[in-house]
Short mmCIF file of C-alpha atoms in Angstrom, two decimals:
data_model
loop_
_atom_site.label_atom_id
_atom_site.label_comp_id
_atom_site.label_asym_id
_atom_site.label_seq_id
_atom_site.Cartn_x
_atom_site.Cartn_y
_atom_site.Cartn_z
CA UNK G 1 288.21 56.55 183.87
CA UNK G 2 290.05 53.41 184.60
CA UNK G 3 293.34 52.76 182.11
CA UNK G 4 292.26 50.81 179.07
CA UNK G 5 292.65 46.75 179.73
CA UNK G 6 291.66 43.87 177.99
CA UNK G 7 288.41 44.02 178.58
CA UNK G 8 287.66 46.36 175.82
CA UNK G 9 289.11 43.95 173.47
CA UNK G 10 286.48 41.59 175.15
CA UNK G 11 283.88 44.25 174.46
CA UNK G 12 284.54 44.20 170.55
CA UNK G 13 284.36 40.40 171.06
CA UNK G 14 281.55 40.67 172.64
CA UNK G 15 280.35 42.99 169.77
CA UNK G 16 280.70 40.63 167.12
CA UNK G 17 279.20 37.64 168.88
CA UNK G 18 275.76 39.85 169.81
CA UNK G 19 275.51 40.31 166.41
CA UNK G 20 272.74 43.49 165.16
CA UNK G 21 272.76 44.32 169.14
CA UNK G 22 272.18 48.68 168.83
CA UNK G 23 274.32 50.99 166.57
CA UNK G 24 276.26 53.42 168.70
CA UNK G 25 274.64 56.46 167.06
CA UNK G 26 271.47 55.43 168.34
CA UNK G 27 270.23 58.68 170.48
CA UNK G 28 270.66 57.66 174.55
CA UNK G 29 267.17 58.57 175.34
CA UNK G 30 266.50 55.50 172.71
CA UNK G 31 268.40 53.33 174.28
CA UNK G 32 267.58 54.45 177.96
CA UNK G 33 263.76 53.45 176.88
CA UNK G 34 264.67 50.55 175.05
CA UNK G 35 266.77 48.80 178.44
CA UNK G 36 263.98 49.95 180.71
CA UNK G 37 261.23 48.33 178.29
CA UNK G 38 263.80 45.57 178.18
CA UNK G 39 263.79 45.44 182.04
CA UNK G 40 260.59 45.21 182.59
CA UNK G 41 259.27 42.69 180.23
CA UNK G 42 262.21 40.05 180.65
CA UNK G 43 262.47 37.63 184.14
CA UNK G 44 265.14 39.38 186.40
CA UNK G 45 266.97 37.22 188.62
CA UNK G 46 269.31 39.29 191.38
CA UNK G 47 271.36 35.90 193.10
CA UNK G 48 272.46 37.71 196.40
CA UNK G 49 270.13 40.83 198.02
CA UNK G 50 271.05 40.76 201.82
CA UNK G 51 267.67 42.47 202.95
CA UNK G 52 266.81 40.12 205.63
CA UNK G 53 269.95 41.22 207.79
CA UNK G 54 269.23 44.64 207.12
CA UNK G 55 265.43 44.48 208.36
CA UNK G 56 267.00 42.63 211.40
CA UNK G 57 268.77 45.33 212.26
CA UNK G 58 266.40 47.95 211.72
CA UNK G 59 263.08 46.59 211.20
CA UNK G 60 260.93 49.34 208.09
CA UNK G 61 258.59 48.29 206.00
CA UNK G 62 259.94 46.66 202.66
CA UNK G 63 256.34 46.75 200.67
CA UNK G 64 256.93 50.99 201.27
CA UNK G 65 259.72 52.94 200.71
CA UNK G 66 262.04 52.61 203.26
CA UNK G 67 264.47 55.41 204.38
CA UNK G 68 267.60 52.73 204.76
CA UNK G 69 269.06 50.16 202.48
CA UNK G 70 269.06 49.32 198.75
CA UNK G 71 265.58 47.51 198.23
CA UNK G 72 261.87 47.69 198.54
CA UNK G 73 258.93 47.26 196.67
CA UNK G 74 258.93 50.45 194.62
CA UNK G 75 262.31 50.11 194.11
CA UNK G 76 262.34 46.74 192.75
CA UNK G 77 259.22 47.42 190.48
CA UNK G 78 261.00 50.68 189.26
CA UNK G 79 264.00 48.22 188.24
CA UNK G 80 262.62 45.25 187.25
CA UNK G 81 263.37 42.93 189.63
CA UNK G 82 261.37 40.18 189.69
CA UNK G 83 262.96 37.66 191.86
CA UNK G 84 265.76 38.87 194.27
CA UNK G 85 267.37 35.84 196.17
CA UNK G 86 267.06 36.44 200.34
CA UNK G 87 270.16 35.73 201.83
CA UNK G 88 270.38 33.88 205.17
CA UNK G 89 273.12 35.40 206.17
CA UNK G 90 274.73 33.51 209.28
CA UNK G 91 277.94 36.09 210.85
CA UNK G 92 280.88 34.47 211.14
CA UNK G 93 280.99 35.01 215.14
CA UNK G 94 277.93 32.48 214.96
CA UNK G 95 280.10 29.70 213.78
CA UNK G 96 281.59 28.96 217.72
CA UNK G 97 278.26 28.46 218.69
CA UNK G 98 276.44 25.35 216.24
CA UNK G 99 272.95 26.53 217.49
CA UNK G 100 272.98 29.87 217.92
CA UNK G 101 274.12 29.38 214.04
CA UNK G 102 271.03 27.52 213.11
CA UNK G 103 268.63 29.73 215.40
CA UNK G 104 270.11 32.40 213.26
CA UNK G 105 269.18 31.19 210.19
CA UNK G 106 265.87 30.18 211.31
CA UNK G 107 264.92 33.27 212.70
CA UNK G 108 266.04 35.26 209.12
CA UNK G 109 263.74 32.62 207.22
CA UNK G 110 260.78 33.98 209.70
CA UNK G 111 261.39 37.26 208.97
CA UNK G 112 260.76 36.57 204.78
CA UNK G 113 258.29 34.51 205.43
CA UNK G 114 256.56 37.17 207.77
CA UNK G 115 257.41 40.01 204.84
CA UNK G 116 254.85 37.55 202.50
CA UNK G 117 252.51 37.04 204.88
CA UNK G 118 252.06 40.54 205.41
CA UNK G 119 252.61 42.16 202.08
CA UNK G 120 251.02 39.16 199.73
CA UNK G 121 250.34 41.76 197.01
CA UNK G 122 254.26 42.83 197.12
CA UNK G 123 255.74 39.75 198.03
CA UNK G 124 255.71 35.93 197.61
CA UNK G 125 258.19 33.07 198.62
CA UNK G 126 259.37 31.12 196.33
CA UNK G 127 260.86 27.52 196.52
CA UNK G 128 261.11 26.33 192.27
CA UNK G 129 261.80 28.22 189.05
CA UNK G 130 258.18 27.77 188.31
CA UNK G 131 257.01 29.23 190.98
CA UNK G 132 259.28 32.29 190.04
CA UNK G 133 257.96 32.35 186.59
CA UNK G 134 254.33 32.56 188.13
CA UNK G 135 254.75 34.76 190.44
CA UNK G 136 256.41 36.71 188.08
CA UNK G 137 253.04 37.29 185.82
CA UNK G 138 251.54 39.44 189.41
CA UNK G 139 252.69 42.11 190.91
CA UNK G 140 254.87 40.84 193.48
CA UNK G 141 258.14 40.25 193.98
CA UNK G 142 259.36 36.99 194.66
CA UNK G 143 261.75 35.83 197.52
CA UNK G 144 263.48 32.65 196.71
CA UNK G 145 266.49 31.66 199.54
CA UNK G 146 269.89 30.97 199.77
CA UNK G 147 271.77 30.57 203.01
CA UNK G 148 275.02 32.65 203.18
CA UNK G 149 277.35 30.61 205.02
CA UNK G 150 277.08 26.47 205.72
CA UNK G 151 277.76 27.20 209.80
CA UNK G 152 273.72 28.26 209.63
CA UNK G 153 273.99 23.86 209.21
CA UNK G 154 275.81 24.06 212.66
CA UNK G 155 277.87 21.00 211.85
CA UNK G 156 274.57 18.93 211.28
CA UNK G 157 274.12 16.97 207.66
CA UNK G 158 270.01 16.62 209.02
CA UNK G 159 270.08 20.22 209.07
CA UNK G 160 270.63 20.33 204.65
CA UNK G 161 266.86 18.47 204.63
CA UNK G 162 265.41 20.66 207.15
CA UNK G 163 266.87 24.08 205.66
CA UNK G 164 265.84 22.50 202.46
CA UNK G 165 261.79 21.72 203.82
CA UNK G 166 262.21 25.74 204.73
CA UNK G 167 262.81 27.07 201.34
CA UNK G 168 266.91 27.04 201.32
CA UNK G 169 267.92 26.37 197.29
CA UNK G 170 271.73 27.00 197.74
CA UNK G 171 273.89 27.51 200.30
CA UNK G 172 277.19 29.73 200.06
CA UNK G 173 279.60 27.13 201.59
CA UNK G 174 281.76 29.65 204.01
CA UNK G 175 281.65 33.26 204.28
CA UNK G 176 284.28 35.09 206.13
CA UNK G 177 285.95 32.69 207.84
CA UNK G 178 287.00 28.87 207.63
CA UNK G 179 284.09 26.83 208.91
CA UNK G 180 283.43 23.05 209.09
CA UNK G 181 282.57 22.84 204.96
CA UNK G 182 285.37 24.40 203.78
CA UNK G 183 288.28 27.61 203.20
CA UNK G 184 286.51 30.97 203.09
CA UNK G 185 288.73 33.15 201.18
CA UNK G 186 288.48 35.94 203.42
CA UNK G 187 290.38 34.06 206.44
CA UNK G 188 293.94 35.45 206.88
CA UNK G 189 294.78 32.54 208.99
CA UNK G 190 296.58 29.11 207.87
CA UNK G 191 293.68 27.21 205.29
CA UNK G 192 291.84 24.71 207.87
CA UNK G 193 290.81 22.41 204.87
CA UNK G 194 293.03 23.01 201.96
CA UNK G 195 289.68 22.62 199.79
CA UNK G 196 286.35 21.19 201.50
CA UNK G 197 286.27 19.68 204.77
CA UNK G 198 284.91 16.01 204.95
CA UNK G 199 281.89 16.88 206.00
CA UNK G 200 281.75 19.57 203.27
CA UNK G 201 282.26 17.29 200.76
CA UNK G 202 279.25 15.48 202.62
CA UNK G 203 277.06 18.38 202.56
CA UNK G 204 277.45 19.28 198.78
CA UNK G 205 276.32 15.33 197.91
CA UNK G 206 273.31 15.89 200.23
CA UNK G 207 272.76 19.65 198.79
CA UNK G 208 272.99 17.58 195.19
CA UNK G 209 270.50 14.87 196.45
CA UNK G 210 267.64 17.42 197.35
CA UNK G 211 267.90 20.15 194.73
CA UNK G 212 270.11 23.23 196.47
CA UNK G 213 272.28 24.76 194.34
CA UNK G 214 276.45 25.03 195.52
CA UNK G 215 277.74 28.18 195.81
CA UNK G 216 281.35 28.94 195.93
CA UNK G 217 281.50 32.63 196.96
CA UNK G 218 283.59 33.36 199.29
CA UNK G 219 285.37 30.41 199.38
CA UNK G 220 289.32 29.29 198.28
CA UNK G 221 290.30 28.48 195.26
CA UNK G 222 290.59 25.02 196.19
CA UNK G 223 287.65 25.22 198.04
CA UNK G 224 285.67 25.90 195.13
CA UNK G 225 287.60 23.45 192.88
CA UNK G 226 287.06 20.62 195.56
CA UNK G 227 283.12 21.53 195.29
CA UNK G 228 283.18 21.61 191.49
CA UNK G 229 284.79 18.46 190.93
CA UNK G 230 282.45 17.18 193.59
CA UNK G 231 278.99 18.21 192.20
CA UNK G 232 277.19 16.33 190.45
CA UNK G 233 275.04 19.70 189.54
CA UNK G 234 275.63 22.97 188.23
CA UNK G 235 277.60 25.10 190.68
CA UNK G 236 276.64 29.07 190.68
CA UNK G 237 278.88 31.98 192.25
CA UNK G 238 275.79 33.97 193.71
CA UNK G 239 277.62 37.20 193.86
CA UNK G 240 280.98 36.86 192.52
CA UNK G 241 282.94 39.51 190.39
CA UNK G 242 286.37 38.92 187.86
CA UNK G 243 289.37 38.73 189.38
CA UNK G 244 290.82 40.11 186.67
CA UNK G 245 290.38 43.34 187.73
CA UNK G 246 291.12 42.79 191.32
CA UNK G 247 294.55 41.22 190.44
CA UNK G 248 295.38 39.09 194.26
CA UNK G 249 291.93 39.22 195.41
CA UNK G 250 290.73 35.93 196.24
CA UNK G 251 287.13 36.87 197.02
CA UNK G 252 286.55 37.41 193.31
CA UNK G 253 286.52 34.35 191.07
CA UNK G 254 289.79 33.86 188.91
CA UNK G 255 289.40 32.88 184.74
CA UNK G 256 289.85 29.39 185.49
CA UNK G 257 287.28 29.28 188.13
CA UNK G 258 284.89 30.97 185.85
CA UNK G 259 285.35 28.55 183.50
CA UNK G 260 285.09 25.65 185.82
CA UNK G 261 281.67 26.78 186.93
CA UNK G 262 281.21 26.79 183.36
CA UNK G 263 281.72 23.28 182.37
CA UNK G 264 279.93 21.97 185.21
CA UNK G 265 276.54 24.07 183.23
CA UNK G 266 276.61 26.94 185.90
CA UNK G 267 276.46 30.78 186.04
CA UNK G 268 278.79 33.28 187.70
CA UNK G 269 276.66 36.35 189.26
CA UNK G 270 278.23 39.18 188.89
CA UNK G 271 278.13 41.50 191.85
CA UNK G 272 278.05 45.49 192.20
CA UNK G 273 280.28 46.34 195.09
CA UNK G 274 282.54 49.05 194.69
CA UNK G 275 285.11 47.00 196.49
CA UNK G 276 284.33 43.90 193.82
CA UNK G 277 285.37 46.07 191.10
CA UNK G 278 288.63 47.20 191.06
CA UNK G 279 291.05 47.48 193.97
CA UNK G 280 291.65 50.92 194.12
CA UNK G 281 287.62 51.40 194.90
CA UNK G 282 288.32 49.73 198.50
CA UNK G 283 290.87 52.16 199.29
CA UNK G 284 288.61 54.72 198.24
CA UNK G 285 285.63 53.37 200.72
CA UNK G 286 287.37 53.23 203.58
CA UNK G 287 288.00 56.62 204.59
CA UNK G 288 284.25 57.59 203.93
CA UNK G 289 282.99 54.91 205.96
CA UNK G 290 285.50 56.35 208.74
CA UNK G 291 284.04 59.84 208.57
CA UNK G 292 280.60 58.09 208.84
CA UNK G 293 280.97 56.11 211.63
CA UNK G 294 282.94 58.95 213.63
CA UNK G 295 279.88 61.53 212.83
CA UNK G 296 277.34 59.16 213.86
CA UNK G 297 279.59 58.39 217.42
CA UNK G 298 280.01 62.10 217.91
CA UNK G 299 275.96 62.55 217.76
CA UNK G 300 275.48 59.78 220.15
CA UNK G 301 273.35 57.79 217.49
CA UNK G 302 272.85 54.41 218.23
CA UNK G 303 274.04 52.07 215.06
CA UNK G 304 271.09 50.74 214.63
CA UNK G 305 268.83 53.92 214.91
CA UNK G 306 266.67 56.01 212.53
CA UNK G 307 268.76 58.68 212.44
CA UNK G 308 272.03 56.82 212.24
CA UNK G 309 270.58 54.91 209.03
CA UNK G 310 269.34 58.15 207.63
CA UNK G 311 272.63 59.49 207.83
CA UNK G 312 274.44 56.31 206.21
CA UNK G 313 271.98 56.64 203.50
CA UNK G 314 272.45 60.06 202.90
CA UNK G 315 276.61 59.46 203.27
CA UNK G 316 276.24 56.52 200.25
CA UNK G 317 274.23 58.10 198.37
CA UNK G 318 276.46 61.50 198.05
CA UNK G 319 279.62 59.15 197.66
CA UNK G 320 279.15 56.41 194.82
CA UNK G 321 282.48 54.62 193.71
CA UNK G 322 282.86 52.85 190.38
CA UNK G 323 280.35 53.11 187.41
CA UNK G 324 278.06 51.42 185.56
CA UNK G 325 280.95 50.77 183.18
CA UNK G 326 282.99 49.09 185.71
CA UNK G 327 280.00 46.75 186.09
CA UNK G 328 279.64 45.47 182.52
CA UNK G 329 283.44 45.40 182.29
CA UNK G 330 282.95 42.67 184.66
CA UNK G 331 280.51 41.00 182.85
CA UNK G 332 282.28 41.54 179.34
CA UNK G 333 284.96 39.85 180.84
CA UNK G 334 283.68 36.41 181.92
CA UNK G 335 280.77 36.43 178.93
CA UNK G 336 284.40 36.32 176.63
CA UNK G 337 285.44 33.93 178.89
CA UNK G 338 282.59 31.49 178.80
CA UNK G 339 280.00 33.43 176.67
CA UNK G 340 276.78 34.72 177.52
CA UNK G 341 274.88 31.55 178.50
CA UNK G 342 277.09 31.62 182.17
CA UNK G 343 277.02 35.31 183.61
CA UNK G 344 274.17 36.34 186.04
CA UNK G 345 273.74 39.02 188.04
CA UNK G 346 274.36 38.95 192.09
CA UNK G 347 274.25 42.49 193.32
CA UNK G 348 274.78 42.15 196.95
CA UNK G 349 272.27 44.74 197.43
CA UNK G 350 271.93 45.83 201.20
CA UNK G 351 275.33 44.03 202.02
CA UNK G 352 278.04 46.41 200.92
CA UNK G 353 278.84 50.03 201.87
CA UNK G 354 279.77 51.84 198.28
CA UNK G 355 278.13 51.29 194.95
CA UNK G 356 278.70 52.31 191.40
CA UNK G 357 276.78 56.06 190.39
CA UNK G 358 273.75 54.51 188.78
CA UNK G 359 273.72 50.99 190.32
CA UNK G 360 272.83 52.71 193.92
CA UNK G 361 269.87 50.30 194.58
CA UNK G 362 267.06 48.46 192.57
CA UNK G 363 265.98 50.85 190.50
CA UNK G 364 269.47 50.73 188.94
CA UNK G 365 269.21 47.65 186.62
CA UNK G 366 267.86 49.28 183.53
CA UNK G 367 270.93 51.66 183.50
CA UNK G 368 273.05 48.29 183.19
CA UNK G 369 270.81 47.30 180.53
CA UNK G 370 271.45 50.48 178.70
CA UNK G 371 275.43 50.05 178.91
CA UNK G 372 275.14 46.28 177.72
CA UNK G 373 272.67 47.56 174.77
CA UNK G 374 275.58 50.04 174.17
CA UNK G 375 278.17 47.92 173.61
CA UNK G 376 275.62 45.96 171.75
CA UNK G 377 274.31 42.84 173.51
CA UNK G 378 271.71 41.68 172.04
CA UNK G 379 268.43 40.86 173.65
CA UNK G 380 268.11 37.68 173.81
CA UNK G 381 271.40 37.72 175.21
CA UNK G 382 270.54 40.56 177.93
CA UNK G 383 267.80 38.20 179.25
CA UNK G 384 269.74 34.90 180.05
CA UNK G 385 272.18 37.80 181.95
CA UNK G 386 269.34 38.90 183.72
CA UNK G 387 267.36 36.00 185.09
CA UNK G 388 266.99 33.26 182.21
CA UNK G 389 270.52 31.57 183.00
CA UNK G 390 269.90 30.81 186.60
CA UNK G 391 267.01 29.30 186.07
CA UNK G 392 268.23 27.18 183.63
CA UNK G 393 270.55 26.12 186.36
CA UNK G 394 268.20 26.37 189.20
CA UNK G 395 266.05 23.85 187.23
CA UNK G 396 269.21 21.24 186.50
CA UNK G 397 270.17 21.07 189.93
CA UNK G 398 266.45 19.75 190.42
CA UNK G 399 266.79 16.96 187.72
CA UNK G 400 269.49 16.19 188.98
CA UNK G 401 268.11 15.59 192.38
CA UNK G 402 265.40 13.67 190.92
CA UNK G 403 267.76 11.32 189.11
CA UNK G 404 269.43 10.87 191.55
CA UNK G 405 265.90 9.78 193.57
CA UNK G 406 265.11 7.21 190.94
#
């Protein structure tokens, strides 16, 4: 177990502000039933699943269940999720080449589209928080967008509308390196920017006039403080963990950044990376990922064949780092920061290597659920975690974009 910190001082916060939450001598079979019957009957919200990269690279069947990755249709019905976010995930190699950037992006928006058109019973895009809540009374799933990195604009401010016309409802500004919006935090190099670029801050007033949402994973601090004091809408973190417990990491969001989202109304998603969680867990991944690689080399497997993504399946699944502990540590953390009514959930399912034991794909959420009932959330409280506070948001960036149209 990790050494004691403050977050379990947070947790007895937390405690008292939940109020009746569950008494810890409640049996765990109890509570096990109580977060799955939780799960399922609340709207759950996941702000960052990277499944359209992963079908690119090895196209299965995501209404089955699929031998690779972290989601599918059973899987998501098994956990509850009710509306995972598709990210348009543009690499950063793209970003020398403005239209192979956009073709990119395009071509992953074709692919979710095509998973709806195929699987209508499983699946359904979604463009509104209404439509979310609507789908949400079927049985499918629905697949609401966000673009992972701004270069999928490829330097363009049209390109906002038209990403917007295709279903795009926030963009994560930069990813891993600077681009022509703003600092990404993972750049070693010199900041480009020192906060947004010009046409950054051009793009988050456009993103603001249509109705997308402005994410600041990824990005700088001063990145993300340049696009919260320019917003004139909620800003989210899709898939953003505490800093806190990743002392020097700048990839997860500091207090005062949490708390800045805050006051602008928004919602920090917190994510379930092993490496998000605490910085040992990254030296821990490494080496596994190492033995991975080398085994799949030495068979001759091609990357981005069935028997190499077998393998890597098998490989995660026998090596989980973190806990589901870790997880709600993290959200402890910011909801004593900011309080319940600005923590989400952003997973980054099918875009990291190691997960938590427990949180290993998307039948994992009601195991969450069971830790947060635990340490005695109550329910009402669980559900704006789950789903209820991004929507909230997701429906303030649109007033604000029709206010802004009157």
């Amino acid at each position: 177990m990790p050494a004691p910190t403050s977050s379990l001082i947070v947790g007895s916060f937390v405690l008292l502000l939940m109020g009746s939450g569950v008494s810890q001598a409640q049996p765990a079979a109890s509570i096990e039933a109580r977060a799955d019957s939780l799960v399922q009957a609340s709207l759950l919200v996941d702000g960052h699943v990277d499944l359209p990269y992963r079908l690119n690279d090895f196209y299965e069947n995501p209404a089955d269940s699929t031998v690779g990755g972290d989601v599918d249709y059973p899987r998501a019905r098994a956990g509850g999720l009710d509306a995972p976010f598709m990210s348009i995930y543009i690499p950063p190699y793209l970003q020398s080449n403005p239209a192979a950037a956009t073709n990119r992006a395009d071509a992953l928006i074709d692919l979710v589209e095509k998973i709806a058109t195929d699987h209508p019973t499983e699946f359904a895009l979604a463009t509104s928080p209404n439509e979310v809540r609507q789908i949400a009374t079927t049985e499918a799933v629905a697949l609401p967008l966000g673009m992972e990195n701004g270069a999928g604009l490829g330097g363009e401010l049209d390109n906002v509308e038209h990403f917007y016309d295709r279903g795009i409802r926030y963009i994560t500004l930069t990813h891993g390196a600077h681009n022509r919006l703003g600092d990404s935090s993972y750049d070693d190099a010199e900041p480009r920017w020192n906060g947004l670029s010009p046409f950054g801050e051009q793009v988050v007033a456009e993103m603001n006039r249509l109705g997308i949402m402005v994410d600041v994973s990824h990005v700088t601090d001063a990145t993300a403080l340049d696009a919260i004091e320019q917003s004139d809408a909620p800003v989210i973190a899709s898939h953003s963990s505490c800093r806190h417990f990743t002392p020097g990491w700048e990839r997860n969001v500091s207090d005062e950044l949490i708390e800045g989202i805050a006051d602008t109304g928004g919602v920090v998603m917190i994510t379930f990376g092993s490496s998000f969680l605490r910085n040992a867990y990254r030296d821990r991944d490494a080496p596994i990922r190492d033995a991975m690689n080398a085994h799949i080399d030495s068979m001759g497997w091609a990357e981005d064949s069935r028997e190499a993504v077998v393998y890597e399946q098998q490989t995660r699944r026998e090596h989980p780092i973190g806990t589901v502990q870790d997880v709600a540590d993290h959200i402890d953390h910011a909801v004593g920061l900011v309080g319940t009514e600005h923590v989400g959930l952003g997973s980054d399912f099918d875009g990291v290597f190691a997960l938590p034991e427990g949180l290993q794909d998307a039948s994992g959420y009601p195991a969450l659920v069971a830790e947060l009932l635990r340490r005695g959330y109550s329910d009402p409280a669980i559900q704006q975690i789950l789903g209820a506070n991004l929507l909230r948001v997701w429906t303030e960036v649109e007033a604000t974009a029709e206010r802004r149209s009157e």
